GROMACS .gro file of C-alpha atoms in nm:
model
  356
    1MET     CA    1  -4.193  -2.772   4.243
    2LEU     CA    2  -4.440  -2.636   4.493
    3TYR     CA    3  -4.703  -2.574   4.220
    4SER     CA    4  -4.658  -2.955   4.141
    5LEU     CA    5  -4.691  -3.051   4.482
    6LYS     CA    6  -5.015  -2.840   4.524
    7SER     CA    7  -5.139  -2.972   4.203
    8LEU     CA    8  -5.085  -3.350   4.314
    9GLY     CA    9  -5.245  -3.260   4.620
   10PHE     CA   10  -4.987  -3.304   4.871
   11LEU     CA   11  -4.999  -2.935   4.966
   12SER     CA   12  -5.340  -2.782   5.085
   13ASP     CA   13  -5.488  -2.504   4.863
   14ASN     CA   14  -5.476  -2.215   5.115
   15HIS     CA   15  -5.307  -1.843   5.124
   16ILE     CA   16  -4.991  -1.963   5.246
   17THR     CA   17  -4.956  -2.216   4.990
   18ARG     CA   18  -5.031  -1.967   4.705
   19TRP     CA   19  -4.795  -1.690   4.875
   20THR     CA   20  -4.535  -1.946   4.907
   21ILE     CA   21  -4.545  -2.038   4.553
   22GLN     CA   22  -4.529  -1.676   4.424
   23ILE     CA   23  -4.254  -1.587   4.653
   24GLY     CA   24  -4.053  -1.902   4.522
   25THR     CA   25  -4.155  -1.784   4.171
   26ALA     CA   26  -4.054  -1.444   4.202
   27LEU     CA   27  -3.721  -1.554   4.385
   28GLN     CA   28  -3.627  -1.828   4.078
   29THR     CA   29  -3.695  -1.513   3.851
   30ILE     CA   30  -3.478  -1.290   4.045
   31LEU     CA   31  -3.193  -1.576   4.040
   32LEU     CA   32  -3.221  -1.613   3.654
   33SER     CA   33  -3.215  -1.224   3.613
   34LEU     CA   34  -2.930  -1.207   3.797
   35GLY     CA   35  -2.739  -1.487   3.616
   36LEU     CA   36  -2.852  -1.356   3.269
   37ALA     CA   37  -2.742  -0.982   3.375
   38ASP     CA   38  -2.387  -1.139   3.445
   39ARG     CA   39  -2.391  -1.299   3.113
   40ILE     CA   40  -2.505  -0.982   2.946
   41ASN     CA   41  -2.244  -0.801   3.128
   42PHE     CA   42  -1.959  -1.077   3.013
   43LEU     CA   43  -2.103  -1.037   2.659
   44THR     CA   44  -2.104  -0.668   2.656
   45LYS     CA   45  -1.715  -0.658   2.780
   46SER     CA   46  -1.627  -0.914   2.510
   47LEU     CA   47  -1.809  -0.709   2.255
   48ARG     CA   48  -1.634  -0.390   2.379
   49GLU     CA   49  -1.295  -0.574   2.375
   50ASN     CA   50  -1.378  -0.688   2.037
   51LEU     CA   51  -1.458  -0.372   1.904
   52ARG     CA   52  -1.130  -0.198   2.046
   53ASP     CA   53  -0.935  -0.470   1.900
   54LEU     CA   54  -1.119  -0.395   1.587
   55SER     CA   55  -1.065  -0.033   1.580
   56HIS     CA   56  -0.704  -0.078   1.663
   57ALA     CA   57  -0.647  -0.306   1.359
   58LYS     CA   58  -0.839  -0.045   1.163
   59ILE     CA   59  -0.598   0.200   1.245
   60LYS     CA   60  -0.317  -0.020   1.182
   61ILE     CA   61  -0.434  -0.082   0.842
   62GLU     CA   62  -0.514   0.271   0.720
   63GLU     CA   63  -0.154   0.357   0.876
   64SER     CA   64   0.018   0.081   0.622
   65GLU     CA   65  -0.226   0.198   0.350
   66LYS     CA   66  -0.115   0.565   0.406
   67ARG     CA   67   0.264   0.451   0.397
   68PHE     CA   68   0.210   0.217   0.111
   69ARG     CA   69   0.053   0.530  -0.085
   70GLU     CA   70   0.354   0.755   0.020
   71ILE     CA   71   0.618   0.519  -0.094
   72PHE     CA   72   0.375   0.409  -0.425
   73GLN     CA   73   0.350   0.772  -0.498
   74GLY     CA   74   0.658   0.902  -0.388
   75SER     CA   75   0.884   0.682  -0.569
   76ASP     CA   76   1.102   0.853  -0.855
   77GLU     CA   77   1.084   0.535  -1.039
   78VAL     CA   78   0.757   0.448  -1.232
   79ILE     CA   79   0.545   0.189  -1.079
   80LEU     CA   80   0.272   0.018  -1.281
   81MET     CA   81   0.016  -0.240  -1.129
   82MET     CA   82  -0.120  -0.478  -1.384
   83ASN     CA   83  -0.363  -0.787  -1.401
   84GLU     CA   84  -0.256  -1.120  -1.533
   85ASP     CA   85  -0.319  -1.024  -1.876
   86PHE     CA   86  -0.087  -0.742  -1.833
   87GLU     CA   87  -0.330  -0.474  -1.851
   88ILE     CA   88  -0.268  -0.148  -1.668
   89ILE     CA   89  -0.500  -0.106  -1.363
   90ASN     CA   90  -0.291   0.149  -1.158
   91ALA     CA   91   0.032   0.389  -1.157
   92ASN     CA   92   0.219   0.627  -0.959
   93ARG     CA   93   0.264   0.973  -1.047
   94SER     CA   94   0.624   0.913  -1.206
   95LEU     CA   95   0.430   0.828  -1.490
   96SER     CA   96   0.380   1.128  -1.608
   97LYS     CA   97   0.701   1.255  -1.486
   98HIS     CA   98   0.907   1.024  -1.730
   99LEU     CA   99   0.674   0.938  -1.985
  100GLY     CA  100   0.418   1.227  -1.985
  101TYR     CA  101   0.133   0.974  -1.963
  102ARG     CA  102  -0.160   1.023  -1.666
  103LEU     CA  103  -0.316   0.703  -1.543
  104ASP     CA  104  -0.635   0.758  -1.712
  105ASP     CA  105  -0.438   0.776  -2.063
  106LEU     CA  106  -0.343   0.391  -1.999
  107ARG     CA  107  -0.589   0.256  -1.785
  108ASN     CA  108  -0.706  -0.120  -1.929
  109LYS     CA  109  -0.446  -0.066  -2.154
  110LYS     CA  110  -0.172  -0.381  -2.242
  111ILE     CA  111   0.174  -0.270  -2.130
  112THR     CA  112   0.304  -0.357  -2.482
  113GLU     CA  113   0.092  -0.082  -2.622
  114ILE     CA  114   0.322   0.147  -2.456
  115LEU     CA  115   0.622   0.051  -2.598
  116TYR     CA  116   0.796   0.256  -2.886
  117THR     CA  117   0.701   0.136  -3.220
  118GLY     CA  118   0.848   0.341  -3.480
  119ARG     CA  119   0.926   0.263  -3.828
  120ASP     CA  120   1.236   0.031  -3.812
  121GLN     CA  121   1.270  -0.322  -3.769
  122LYS     CA  122   1.455  -0.263  -3.453
  123SER     CA  123   1.128  -0.120  -3.289
  124ASP     CA  124   0.907  -0.441  -3.382
  125TYR     CA  125   1.217  -0.658  -3.231
  126ASN     CA  126   1.170  -0.446  -2.904
  127VAL     CA  127   0.785  -0.560  -2.907
  128MET     CA  128   0.856  -0.927  -2.947
  129TYR     CA  129   1.135  -0.896  -2.703
  130VAL     CA  130   0.914  -0.766  -2.426
  131ASN     CA  131   0.650  -1.032  -2.518
  132ASP     CA  132   0.940  -1.299  -2.445
  133LYS     CA  133   0.969  -1.149  -2.113
  134LEU     CA  134   0.620  -1.168  -2.025
  135THR     CA  135   0.622  -1.500  -2.126
  136ASP     CA  136   0.933  -1.600  -1.930
  137LEU     CA  137   0.739  -1.428  -1.629
  138LYS     CA  138   0.434  -1.681  -1.656
  139MET     CA  139   0.671  -1.981  -1.702
  140THR     CA  140   0.887  -1.933  -1.430
  141GLY     CA  141   0.700  -1.698  -1.169
  142SER     CA  142   1.023  -1.518  -1.102
  143ALA     CA  143   1.103  -1.154  -1.120
  144ILE     CA  144   1.241  -1.059  -1.450
  145ASN     CA  145   1.479  -0.747  -1.501
  146PHE     CA  146   1.549  -0.612  -1.872
  147ARG     CA  147   1.587  -0.308  -2.061
  148THR     CA  148   1.338  -0.176  -2.311
  149GLU     CA  149   1.231   0.156  -2.513
  150LEU     CA  150   0.890   0.323  -2.388
  151SER     CA  151   0.704   0.572  -2.578
  152GLN     CA  152   0.647   0.921  -2.457
  153LYS     CA  153   0.302   1.103  -2.477
  154TYR     CA  154   0.457   1.429  -2.599
  155VAL     CA  155   0.806   1.360  -2.748
  156LYS     CA  156   0.791   1.168  -3.059
  157GLU     CA  157   1.119   0.966  -2.924
  158PRO     CA  158   1.182   0.639  -2.751
  159LYS     CA  159   1.295   0.643  -2.399
  160GLU     CA  160   1.492   0.381  -2.277
  161MET     CA  161   1.426   0.260  -1.900
  162VAL     CA  162   1.541  -0.036  -1.692
  163CYS     CA  163   1.225  -0.290  -1.610
  164ARG     CA  164   1.162  -0.521  -1.355
  165ILE     CA  165   0.852  -0.728  -1.374
  166GLN     CA  166   0.714  -0.946  -1.061
  167TYR     CA  167   0.406  -1.113  -0.926
  168ILE     CA  168   0.215  -1.001  -0.632
  169ASP     CA  169  -0.017  -1.239  -0.477
  170PHE     CA  170  -0.316  -1.123  -0.292
  171GLU     CA  171  -0.577  -1.341  -0.115
  172GLU     CA  172  -0.804  -1.360  -0.404
  173THR     CA  173  -0.599  -1.229  -0.726
  174ARG     CA  174  -0.261  -1.213  -0.833
  175GLU     CA  175  -0.135  -0.897  -0.969
  176VAL     CA  176   0.184  -0.804  -1.175
  177LEU     CA  177   0.411  -0.520  -1.059
  178MET     CA  178   0.626  -0.363  -1.311
  179THR     CA  179   0.910  -0.082  -1.210
  180LEU     CA  180   1.040   0.162  -1.478
  181SER     CA  181   1.373   0.339  -1.408
  182PRO     CA  182   1.593   0.547  -1.586
  183GLU     CA  183   1.970   0.489  -1.570
  184TYR     CA  184   2.174   0.721  -1.351
  185GLU     CA  185   2.571   0.743  -1.316
  186ASP     CA  186   2.752   0.529  -1.118
  187THR     CA  187   2.923   0.692  -0.800
  188ILE     CA  188   3.261   0.598  -0.940
  189ILE     CA  189   3.249   0.934  -1.111
  190GLN     CA  190   3.382   1.069  -0.793
  191LEU     CA  191   3.706   0.839  -0.814
  192ILE     CA  192   3.790   0.989  -1.189
  193ASP     CA  193   4.072   1.215  -1.206
  194SER     CA  194   4.090   1.232  -1.590
  195GLU     CA  195   3.882   1.123  -1.879
  196LYS     CA  196   3.873   1.116  -2.251
  197ILE     CA  197   3.540   0.997  -2.416
  198GLU     CA  198   3.441   0.991  -2.818
  199LEU     CA  199   3.078   0.944  -2.839
  200SER     CA  200   2.854   0.934  -3.172
  201MET     CA  201   2.488   0.975  -3.128
  202ASN     CA  202   2.185   0.969  -3.352
  203ASN     CA  203   1.959   1.286  -3.401
  204TYR     CA  204   1.691   1.186  -3.120
  205LEU     CA  205   1.681   1.504  -2.890
  206ARG     CA  206   1.631   1.307  -2.592
  207ASN     CA  207   2.037   1.158  -2.633
  208ALA     CA  208   2.130   1.536  -2.596
  209GLU     CA  209   2.031   1.532  -2.232
  210LEU     CA  210   2.168   1.203  -2.161
  211VAL     CA  211   2.508   1.283  -2.320
  212SER     CA  212   2.541   1.622  -2.158
  213GLN     CA  213   2.471   1.464  -1.801
  214LYS     CA  214   2.754   1.189  -1.869
  215ILE     CA  215   3.021   1.428  -2.006
  216THR     CA  216   2.940   1.697  -1.704
  217SER     CA  217   2.896   1.473  -1.432
  218GLN     CA  218   3.264   1.477  -1.301
  219LEU     CA  219   3.270   1.861  -1.315
  220ALA     CA  220   3.094   1.847  -0.927
  221LYS     CA  221   3.447   1.771  -0.796
  222TYR     CA  222   3.545   2.144  -0.930
  223LEU     CA  223   3.270   2.345  -1.002
  224THR     CA  224   2.929   2.450  -0.786
  225ASN     CA  225   2.598   2.342  -0.878
  226ILE     CA  226   2.496   2.635  -1.050
  227GLU     CA  227   2.821   2.661  -1.283
  228GLN     CA  228   2.787   2.270  -1.335
  229THR     CA  229   2.440   2.341  -1.456
  230GLU     CA  230   2.531   2.613  -1.659
  231VAL     CA  231   2.805   2.404  -1.857
  232ARG     CA  232   2.579   2.121  -1.901
  233SER     CA  233   2.272   2.328  -2.022
  234SER     CA  234   2.514   2.510  -2.288
  235VAL     CA  235   2.652   2.159  -2.397
  236ARG     CA  236   2.325   2.055  -2.416
  237GLU     CA  237   2.185   2.341  -2.652
  238ILE     CA  238   2.510   2.294  -2.879
  239ILE     CA  239   2.411   1.944  -2.938
  240ILE     CA  240   2.089   2.013  -2.998
  241ASN     CA  241   2.182   2.282  -3.262
  242ALA     CA  242   2.399   2.013  -3.414
  243VAL     CA  243   2.088   1.779  -3.456
  244GLU     CA  244   1.850   2.012  -3.551
  245HIS     CA  245   2.006   2.308  -3.757
  246GLY     CA  246   2.312   2.076  -3.876
  247ASN     CA  247   2.205   1.687  -3.937
  248LEU     CA  248   1.850   1.791  -3.979
  249ASN     CA  249   1.891   2.093  -4.150
  250ILE     CA  250   1.614   2.286  -3.977
  251SER     CA  251   1.644   2.656  -4.062
  252PHE     CA  252   1.591   2.914  -3.802
  253ASP     CA  253   1.291   3.029  -3.988
  254GLU     CA  254   1.158   2.658  -4.009
  255LYS     CA  255   1.177   2.614  -3.646
  256SER     CA  256   1.000   2.935  -3.550
  257LYS     CA  257   0.718   2.883  -3.788
  258ALA     CA  258   0.667   2.524  -3.654
  259LEU     CA  259   0.686   2.637  -3.292
  260MET     CA  260   0.412   2.916  -3.367
  261GLU     CA  261   0.192   2.678  -3.524
  262GLY     CA  262   0.225   2.417  -3.247
  263ASN     CA  263   0.357   2.115  -3.457
  264TYR     CA  264   0.739   2.131  -3.385
  265LEU     CA  265   0.728   1.776  -3.280
  266GLU     CA  266   0.576   1.641  -3.553
  267PHE     CA  267   0.783   1.835  -3.800
  268LEU     CA  268   1.078   1.718  -3.626
  269GLN     CA  269   1.022   1.362  -3.638
  270LYS     CA  270   0.964   1.375  -3.997
  271ARG     CA  271   1.324   1.510  -4.062
  272GLN     CA  272   1.421   1.247  -3.836
  273GLU     CA  273   1.281   0.977  -4.034
  274ASP     CA  274   1.370   1.138  -4.391
  275PRO     CA  275   1.614   0.936  -4.571
  276ARG     CA  276   1.831   1.253  -4.622
  277TYR     CA  277   1.909   1.291  -4.272
  278ARG     CA  278   1.814   0.999  -4.052
  279HIS     CA  279   2.151   0.833  -4.094
  280LYS     CA  280   2.347   1.138  -4.000
  281LYS     CA  281   2.548   1.137  -3.657
  282VAL     CA  282   2.679   1.418  -3.435
  283LYS     CA  283   3.035   1.318  -3.269
  284ILE     CA  284   3.118   1.441  -2.935
  285GLU     CA  285   3.494   1.425  -2.830
  286TYR     CA  286   3.522   1.510  -2.452
  287SER     CA  287   3.835   1.553  -2.242
  288PHE     CA  288   3.856   1.616  -1.875
  289SER     CA  289   4.117   1.698  -1.629
  290SER     CA  290   4.183   1.867  -1.287
  291GLU     CA  291   4.303   2.176  -1.497
  292TYR     CA  292   4.009   2.187  -1.785
  293VAL     CA  293   3.725   2.019  -1.939
  294ALA     CA  294   3.712   2.066  -2.303
  295TYR     CA  295   3.415   1.945  -2.570
  296ARG     CA  296   3.429   1.920  -2.981
  297ILE     CA  297   3.097   1.882  -3.113
  298THR     CA  298   3.073   1.803  -3.463
  299ASP     CA  299   2.757   1.739  -3.704
  300GLU     CA  300   2.738   1.632  -4.061
  301GLY     CA  301   2.560   1.927  -4.174
  302ARG     CA  302   2.632   2.225  -4.442
  303GLY     CA  303   2.773   2.446  -4.140
  304PHE     CA  304   2.648   2.817  -4.073
  305ASP     CA  305   2.763   3.158  -4.033
  306HIS     CA  306   2.872   3.127  -3.665
  307LYS     CA  307   3.058   3.454  -3.676
  308LYS     CA  308   2.690   3.632  -3.717
  309HIS     CA  309   2.524   3.456  -3.459
  310MET     CA  310   2.809   3.537  -3.214
  311GLU     CA  311   2.771   3.889  -3.263
  312LYS     CA  312   2.395   3.882  -3.126
  313SER     CA  313   2.333   3.947  -2.735
  314LEU     CA  314   2.101   3.777  -2.556
  315ASP     CA  315   1.924   4.101  -2.448
  316ALA     CA  316   1.861   4.159  -2.838
  317MET     CA  317   1.711   3.799  -2.865
  318ASN     CA  318   1.485   3.885  -2.536
  319GLU     CA  319   1.368   4.216  -2.696
  320ALA     CA  320   1.256   4.007  -3.013
  321HIS     CA  321   1.084   3.762  -2.822
  322VAL     CA  322   1.294   3.475  -2.988
  323GLN     CA  323   1.229   3.150  -2.789
  324HIS     CA  324   1.522   2.947  -2.950
  325GLY     CA  325   1.880   2.994  -3.109
  326ARG     CA  326   2.034   3.097  -2.780
  327GLY     CA  327   2.240   2.811  -2.760
  328ILE     CA  328   2.547   2.981  -2.895
  329LEU     CA  329   2.501   3.272  -2.699
  330MET     CA  330   2.490   3.093  -2.379
  331THR     CA  331   2.842   2.938  -2.411
  332LYS     CA  332   2.986   3.276  -2.435
  333SER     CA  333   2.945   3.356  -2.071
  334VAL     CA  334   3.005   3.008  -1.966
  335PHE     CA  335   3.319   2.875  -2.143
  336ASP     CA  336   3.667   3.049  -2.155
  337ARG     CA  337   3.750   2.927  -2.529
  338ILE     CA  338   3.500   2.907  -2.809
  339GLU     CA  339   3.619   2.800  -3.135
  340TYR     CA  340   3.432   2.701  -3.494
  341ASN     CA  341   3.550   2.544  -3.776
  342GLU     CA  342   3.549   2.753  -4.105
  343LYS     CA  343   3.266   2.539  -4.242
  344GLY     CA  344   3.094   2.598  -3.894
  345ASN     CA  345   2.981   2.246  -3.849
  346GLN     CA  346   3.220   2.204  -3.579
  347VAL     CA  347   3.299   2.381  -3.235
  348SER     CA  348   3.551   2.337  -2.972
  349LEU     CA  349   3.448   2.455  -2.606
  350ILE     CA  350   3.718   2.483  -2.344
  351LYS     CA  351   3.677   2.572  -1.958
  352PHE     CA  352   3.961   2.597  -1.722
  353LEU     CA  353   3.915   2.457  -1.381
  354ASN     CA  354   4.006   2.607  -1.042
  355ARG     CA  355   4.082   2.349  -0.757
  356ASP     CA  356   3.998   2.522  -0.426
   0.00000   0.00000   0.00000
């Protein structure tokens, strides 16, 4: 302003005028600087607050991701994440536990590629059935529950699991979440006082585990965990013997040779598919009360010399480094009574229970 008045001739050009103009300019600069400094301080404060908020948000996101990973990896269920084409992109550790696969084995493969596909018509139906369920998910968008048989990496047998598939929507993508869980016993077993069951199973060894769990679960009311495990293990081994050496007619030497060569599972699968043996069944009769538990296991094989095997001892087998054939001997220390029929294809096991 003063400079403009001087230029127009309203103020004389002398030292006082020039000093006044310089002082005014300096004051204006100072005032502008103070205003700018306040603005900078305000912006700096806002920036610090935003950075603090972002830091807190980052921590919360990291904590949420950590909790998700713990839940994802810690679940006993198999959890698979797939894209919209049903190709596997992620899986938790339970995949290896239940099916033997690692994530790298299945990454980018379609879920239908890990379904059990044997050589019978039922296996083809399994693939068609699951494809129908995947189509239902696409059509309805709602969660779908069903049962199916999955393949296993190291065991050439199907594994039946309960499946649930549903969509998970993210900001820019949509993925498919699949959970796979084995079937577990109902808590109603604690209410059972007595029970009788007859089962007929095929020659899949996985069924020996499932059946032995089923027909020993009630023993928890009367036996310790160790005793219950001993009974279950003994029953499982007897059922496996009925399948391998009974129905499938696998001799002790044949099994030993296949185990030594590392191809026993392939050898077993060929016997399971052999028309001479594939339709044979193992019959399991089970009776349980507060006084005793009894099992009768019958196969459709030719029988064997059970007296000869009963005379052996575990110590002798250990000294000979024999890795199988121990099932019969295990039962001697677990059950109170063991009886074979004359042919040797049926065994009855009885254990008396004492209520404390």
